[in-house]
PDB file of C-alpha atoms in Angstrom:
ATOM      1  CA  MET A1233       7.625 -17.782  24.465  1.00  0.00           C
ATOM      2  CA  THR A1234      10.450 -14.931  24.561  1.00  0.00           C
ATOM      3  CA  PHE A1235      10.830 -12.313  21.674  1.00  0.00           C
ATOM      4  CA  LYS A1236      13.884 -10.335  20.979  1.00  0.00           C
ATOM      5  CA  SER A1237      11.621  -7.577  22.739  1.00  0.00           C
ATOM      6  CA  ARG A1238       7.887  -6.930  23.507  1.00  0.00           C
ATOM      7  CA  GLY A1239       6.126  -3.615  24.240  1.00  0.00           C
ATOM      8  CA  GLU A1240       3.955  -2.660  26.851  1.00  0.00           C
ATOM      9  CA  GLY A1241       0.511  -3.509  25.924  1.00  0.00           C
ATOM     10  CA  CYS A1242       0.888  -6.152  23.528  1.00  0.00           C
ATOM     11  CA  GLY A1243      -2.067  -8.948  23.044  1.00  0.00           C
ATOM     12  CA  ILE A1244      -1.629 -12.489  21.545  1.00  0.00           C
ATOM     13  CA  ALA A1245      -5.148 -13.865  20.771  1.00  0.00           C
ATOM     14  CA  GLY A1246      -5.587 -17.544  20.333  1.00  0.00           C
ATOM     15  CA  ARG A1247      -3.009 -19.907  18.819  1.00  0.00           C
ATOM     16  CA  ASN A1248      -0.394 -18.387  16.553  1.00  0.00           C
ATOM     17  CA  ASP A1249       3.037 -19.938  15.089  1.00  0.00           C
ATOM     18  CA  PHE A1250       6.457 -17.683  16.123  1.00  0.00           C
ATOM     19  CA  VAL A1251       9.168 -19.244  14.481  1.00  0.00           C
ATOM     20  CA  PHE A1252      12.371 -18.091  15.672  1.00  0.00           C
ATOM     21  CA  PRO A1253      10.492 -15.642  18.169  1.00  0.00           C
ATOM     22  CA  GLU A1254      13.971 -14.409  19.580  1.00  0.00           C
ATOM     23  CA  ARG A1255      14.224 -12.622  16.352  1.00  0.00           C
ATOM     24  CA  ILE A1256      11.034 -10.916  16.693  1.00  0.00           C
ATOM     25  CA  THR A1257      10.619  -7.363  18.144  1.00  0.00           C
ATOM     26  CA  LEU A1258       6.986  -6.370  18.909  1.00  0.00           C
ATOM     27  CA  GLY A1259       6.222  -2.526  19.641  1.00  0.00           C
ATOM     28  CA  HIS A1260       3.494  -1.259  22.189  1.00  0.00           C
ATOM     29  CA  HIS A1261       0.096  -1.975  21.787  1.00  0.00           C
ATOM     30  CA  VAL A1262       0.636  -4.557  19.097  1.00  0.00           C
ATOM     31  CA  HIS A1263      -2.555  -6.876  18.514  1.00  0.00           C
ATOM     32  CA  ILE A1264      -2.065 -10.516  17.130  1.00  0.00           C
ATOM     33  CA  GLU A1265      -5.321 -12.430  16.343  1.00  0.00           C
ATOM     34  CA  GLY A1266      -5.181 -16.210  16.083  1.00  0.00           C
ATOM     35  CA  GLY A1267      -4.003 -18.333  13.566  1.00  0.00           C
ATOM     36  CA  GLY A1268      -0.893 -16.332  12.382  1.00  0.00           C
ATOM     37  CA  TYR A1269       2.582 -17.297  11.309  1.00  0.00           C
ATOM     38  CA  PHE A1270       5.216 -15.343  11.917  1.00  0.00           C
ATOM     39  CA  ASN A1271       8.648 -16.157  10.740  1.00  0.00           C
ATOM     40  CA  GLY A1272      11.420 -14.430  12.404  1.00  0.00           C
ATOM     41  CA  GLN A1273      14.391 -16.006  11.068  1.00  0.00           C
ATOM     42  CA  GLY A1274      15.469 -13.243   8.915  1.00  0.00           C
ATOM     43  CA  GLY A1275      14.446 -10.663  11.649  1.00  0.00           C
ATOM     44  CA  LEU A1276      10.944  -9.221  12.187  1.00  0.00           C
ATOM     45  CA  THR A1277      10.368  -5.799  13.729  1.00  0.00           C
ATOM     46  CA  ILE A1278       6.864  -4.715  14.499  1.00  0.00           C
ATOM     47  CA  GLY A1279       6.146  -1.177  15.700  1.00  0.00           C
ATOM     48  CA  ASP A1280       3.805   0.478  17.992  1.00  0.00           C
ATOM     49  CA  HIS A1281      -0.236   0.071  17.723  1.00  0.00           C
ATOM     50  CA  VAL A1282      -0.050  -2.467  14.718  1.00  0.00           C
ATOM     51  CA  ILE A1283      -3.227  -4.874  14.535  1.00  0.00           C
ATOM     52  CA  PHE A1284      -2.962  -7.946  12.559  1.00  0.00           C
ATOM     53  CA  ALA A1285      -6.598  -9.838  11.729  1.00  0.00           C
ATOM     54  CA  PRO A1286      -6.684 -13.882  11.950  1.00  0.00           C
ATOM     55  CA  GLY A1287      -4.579 -15.838   9.839  1.00  0.00           C
ATOM     56  CA  VAL A1288      -2.009 -13.313   8.910  1.00  0.00           C
ATOM     57  CA  ALA A1289       1.573 -14.849   7.675  1.00  0.00           C
ATOM     58  CA  VAL A1290       4.892 -12.736   7.769  1.00  0.00           C
ATOM     59  CA  MET A1291       7.837 -14.366   5.889  1.00  0.00           C
ATOM     60  CA  THR A1292      11.592 -13.515   6.388  1.00  0.00           C
ATOM     61  CA  SER A1293      12.999 -16.277   4.846  1.00  0.00           C
ATOM     62  CA  MET A1294      12.427 -18.209   1.559  1.00  0.00           C
ATOM     63  CA  HIS A1295      14.048 -21.375  -0.162  1.00  0.00           C
ATOM     64  CA  ARG A1296      16.791 -20.543  -2.605  1.00  0.00           C
ATOM     65  CA  TYR A1297      15.718 -21.869  -6.257  1.00  0.00           C
ATOM     66  CA  LYS A1298      17.759 -19.561  -8.499  1.00  0.00           C
ATOM     67  CA  GLY A1299      21.036 -21.107  -8.428  1.00  0.00           C
ATOM     68  CA  ALA A1300      20.469 -24.303  -6.409  1.00  0.00           C
ATOM     69  CA  THR A1301      22.207 -27.067  -6.204  1.00  0.00           C
ATOM     70  CA  MET A1302      19.225 -29.457  -5.593  1.00  0.00           C
ATOM     71  CA  ILE A1303      15.390 -29.645  -7.074  1.00  0.00           C
ATOM     72  CA  PRO A1304      13.081 -27.944  -6.518  1.00  0.00           C
ATOM     73  CA  TYR A1305      15.418 -26.079  -3.912  1.00  0.00           C
ATOM     74  CA  ASP A1306      18.524 -26.513  -1.740  1.00  0.00           C
ATOM     75  CA  GLU A1307      19.727 -26.408   1.773  1.00  0.00           C
ATOM     76  CA  VAL A1308      20.351 -22.389   1.787  1.00  0.00           C
ATOM     77  CA  ASP A1309      17.735 -20.148   3.551  1.00  0.00           C
ATOM     78  CA  LEU A1310      17.751 -16.715   2.066  1.00  0.00           C
ATOM     79  CA  LEU A1311      17.157 -13.860   4.689  1.00  0.00           C
ATOM     80  CA  ARG A1312      15.559 -10.915   4.274  1.00  0.00           C
ATOM     81  CA  PRO A1313      14.088  -8.778   6.973  1.00  0.00           C
ATOM     82  CA  VAL A1314      10.671  -7.355   7.541  1.00  0.00           C
ATOM     83  CA  THR A1315       9.654  -4.164   9.074  1.00  0.00           C
ATOM     84  CA  ILE A1316       6.284  -3.232  10.178  1.00  0.00           C
ATOM     85  CA  GLU A1317       5.923   0.511  10.940  1.00  0.00           C
ATOM     86  CA  ARG A1318       3.699   2.325  13.466  1.00  0.00           C
ATOM     87  CA  PHE A1319      -0.023   2.221  12.938  1.00  0.00           C
ATOM     88  CA  VAL A1320      -0.245  -0.844  10.385  1.00  0.00           C
ATOM     89  CA  TRP A1321      -3.212  -2.616  10.063  1.00  0.00           C
ATOM     90  CA  VAL A1322      -2.983  -6.131   8.244  1.00  0.00           C
ATOM     91  CA  GLY A1323      -6.184  -7.755   7.177  1.00  0.00           C
ATOM     92  CA  MET A1324      -7.294 -11.388   7.395  1.00  0.00           C
ATOM     93  CA  ARG A1325      -5.332 -13.839   5.930  1.00  0.00           C
ATOM     94  CA  ALA A1326      -2.934 -11.520   4.444  1.00  0.00           C
ATOM     95  CA  MET A1327       0.510 -12.192   3.502  1.00  0.00           C
ATOM     96  CA  ILE A1328       3.884 -10.441   3.916  1.00  0.00           C
ATOM     97  CA  LEU A1329       6.936 -11.582   1.873  1.00  0.00           C
ATOM     98  CA  PRO A1330      10.541 -11.283   2.815  1.00  0.00           C
ATOM     99  CA  GLY A1331      12.142  -8.255   2.528  1.00  0.00           C
ATOM    100  CA  VAL A1332       9.034  -5.791   2.700  1.00  0.00           C
ATOM    101  CA  THR A1333       8.546  -2.786   4.858  1.00  0.00           C
ATOM    102  CA  LEU A1334       4.913  -1.749   5.467  1.00  0.00           C
ATOM    103  CA  ARG A1335       5.338   2.179   5.978  1.00  0.00           C
ATOM    104  CA  GLU A1336       3.686   3.759   8.750  1.00  0.00           C
ATOM    105  CA  GLY A1337      -0.186   4.073   8.420  1.00  0.00           C
ATOM    106  CA  THR A1338      -0.347   1.146   5.624  1.00  0.00           C
ATOM    107  CA  ILE A1339      -3.406  -0.736   5.570  1.00  0.00           C
ATOM    108  CA  VAL A1340      -3.370  -4.280   3.940  1.00  0.00           C
ATOM    109  CA  GLY A1341      -6.812  -5.584   2.743  1.00  0.00           C
ATOM    110  CA  ALA A1342      -7.749  -8.996   3.619  1.00  0.00           C
ATOM    111  CA  GLY A1343      -6.092 -11.976   1.336  1.00  0.00           C
ATOM    112  CA  ALA A1344      -3.387  -9.649   0.069  1.00  0.00           C
ATOM    113  CA  VAL A1345      -0.063 -10.891  -0.933  1.00  0.00           C
ATOM    114  CA  VAL A1346       2.572  -8.060  -0.078  1.00  0.00           C
ATOM    115  CA  THR A1347       5.491  -8.580  -2.571  1.00  0.00           C
ATOM    116  CA  LYS A1348       7.058  -5.228  -2.201  1.00  0.00           C
ATOM    117  CA  SER A1349       7.319  -1.966   0.035  1.00  0.00           C
ATOM    118  CA  HIS A1350       4.981   1.052  -0.816  1.00  0.00           C
ATOM    119  CA  PRO A1351       4.741   4.377   0.553  1.00  0.00           C
ATOM    120  CA  PRO A1352       3.348   5.687   4.033  1.00  0.00           C
ATOM    121  CA  GLY A1353      -0.115   5.504   4.207  1.00  0.00           C
ATOM    122  CA  ALA A1354      -0.717   3.017   1.117  1.00  0.00           C
ATOM    123  CA  ILE A1355      -4.003   0.903   1.080  1.00  0.00           C
ATOM    124  CA  LEU A1356      -2.990  -2.268  -0.402  1.00  0.00           C
ATOM    125  CA  GLY A1357      -5.108  -5.314  -1.991  1.00  0.00           C
ATOM    126  CA  GLY A1358      -4.779  -8.295  -4.532  1.00  0.00           C
ATOM    127  CA  ASN A1359      -2.295 -11.111  -5.582  1.00  0.00           C
ATOM    128  CA  PRO A1360       0.264  -9.668  -5.962  1.00  0.00           C
ATOM    129  CA  ALA A1361      -0.731  -6.393  -3.702  1.00  0.00           C
ATOM    130  CA  VAL A1362      -0.767  -2.738  -5.176  1.00  0.00           C
ATOM    131  CA  GLN A1363      -1.810   0.356  -4.126  1.00  0.00           C
ATOM    132  CA  ILE A1364      -5.788   0.590  -4.473  1.00  0.00           C
ATOM    133  CA  GLY A1365      -5.706   4.059  -2.294  1.00  0.00           C
ATOM    134  CA  THR A1366      -3.997   6.121   0.043  1.00  0.00           C
ATOM    135  CA  ARG A1367      -5.258   7.373   3.776  1.00  0.00           C
ATOM    136  CA  ASP A1368      -5.875  11.030   4.102  1.00  0.00           C
ATOM    137  CA  MET A1369      -2.441  11.568   5.742  1.00  0.00           C
ATOM    138  CA  ALA A1370      -3.318  15.244   7.213  1.00  0.00           C
ATOM    139  CA  ALA A1371      -6.176  13.329   9.219  1.00  0.00           C
ATOM    140  CA  PHE A1372      -3.915  10.445   9.719  1.00  0.00           C
ATOM    141  CA  GLN A1373      -1.008  12.636  11.535  1.00  0.00           C
ATOM    142  CA  ALA A1374      -3.888  15.144  13.205  1.00  0.00           C
ATOM    143  CA  MET A1375      -4.773  11.608  14.770  1.00  0.00           C
ATOM    144  CA  VAL A1376      -1.249  10.627  15.675  1.00  0.00           C
ATOM    145  CA  ASP A1377      -0.803  14.120  17.311  1.00  0.00           C
ATOM    146  CA  SER A1378      -3.488  13.810  19.500  1.00  0.00           C
ATOM    147  CA  GLY A1379      -2.748  10.240  20.686  1.00  0.00           C
ATOM    148  CA  ARG A1380      -5.766   8.834  19.035  1.00  0.00           C
ATOM    149  CA  PHE A1381      -4.529   5.180  18.981  1.00  0.00           C
ATOM    150  CA  TYR A1382      -7.465   2.249  19.094  1.00  0.00           C
ATOM    151  CA  LEU A1383      -5.661  -0.308  21.413  1.00  0.00           C
ATOM    152  CA  LYS A1384      -4.408   1.873  23.612  1.00  0.00           C
ATOM    153  CA  LEU A1385      -7.549   3.745  24.372  1.00  0.00           C
ATOM    154  CA  LYS A1386      -9.586   0.562  24.248  1.00  0.00           C
ATOM    155  CA  GLN A1387      -6.855  -0.709  27.080  1.00  0.00           C
ATOM    156  CA  GLU A1388      -6.799   2.503  29.170  1.00  0.00           C
ATOM    157  CA  GLN A1389     -10.487   3.591  28.855  1.00  0.00           C
ATOM    158  CA  GLY A1390     -12.426   0.686  27.992  1.00  0.00           C
ATOM    159  CA  LEU A1391     -13.269   1.662  24.665  1.00  0.00           C
ATOM    160  CA  ARG A1392     -16.087  -0.410  23.127  1.00  0.00           C
ATOM    161  CA  LYS A1393     -17.215  -1.308  19.471  1.00  0.00           C
ATOM    162  CA  ARG A1394     -20.108   0.087  17.766  1.00  0.00           C
ATOM    163  CA  GLU A1395     -22.292  -1.307  15.013  1.00  0.00           C
ATOM    164  CA  VAL A1396     -23.009   1.355  12.418  1.00  0.00           C
ATOM    165  CA  LEU A1397     -24.706   0.325   9.035  1.00  0.00           C
ATOM    166  CA  ASP A1398     -22.165   0.834   6.286  1.00  0.00           C
ATOM    167  CA  PRO A1399     -24.600   3.139   3.781  1.00  0.00           C
ATOM    168  CA  ARG A1400     -22.740   1.818   0.687  1.00  0.00           C
TER     169      ARG A1400
END
């Protein structure tokens, strides 16, 4: 499969559907789990160090129904690019709709349907997705400045997962 561009250290696990891959740009150290659907028709840009859990859908086009000449929609595809900035984590079965920008450091919760853009470091959940929290951006920036990038460290240093019981 040929993407518009694909950075170093990208990993695509399992089976995913990439529609118009020649319009999809993948940054460095992007990881995509299986079962995803990525529609690049309207243009899809994915920044460095982005992680997609299984079953994520990203849409960059939609059917025209307002002003359509047929029912339920007509032959016109409305294109709206999607941009996913650096250090974004998208949870299982989340959906990103056309025209959205996921700003740097955003976390999208499992099953969320993101219909609009939010500020950097937003933690999103629900349908439609709303901001349910914000990352500690000072701590986030300190990790960025010191190069603490999970996928890169995992690839370069063999970083392994640890299990710790959540005290909540």
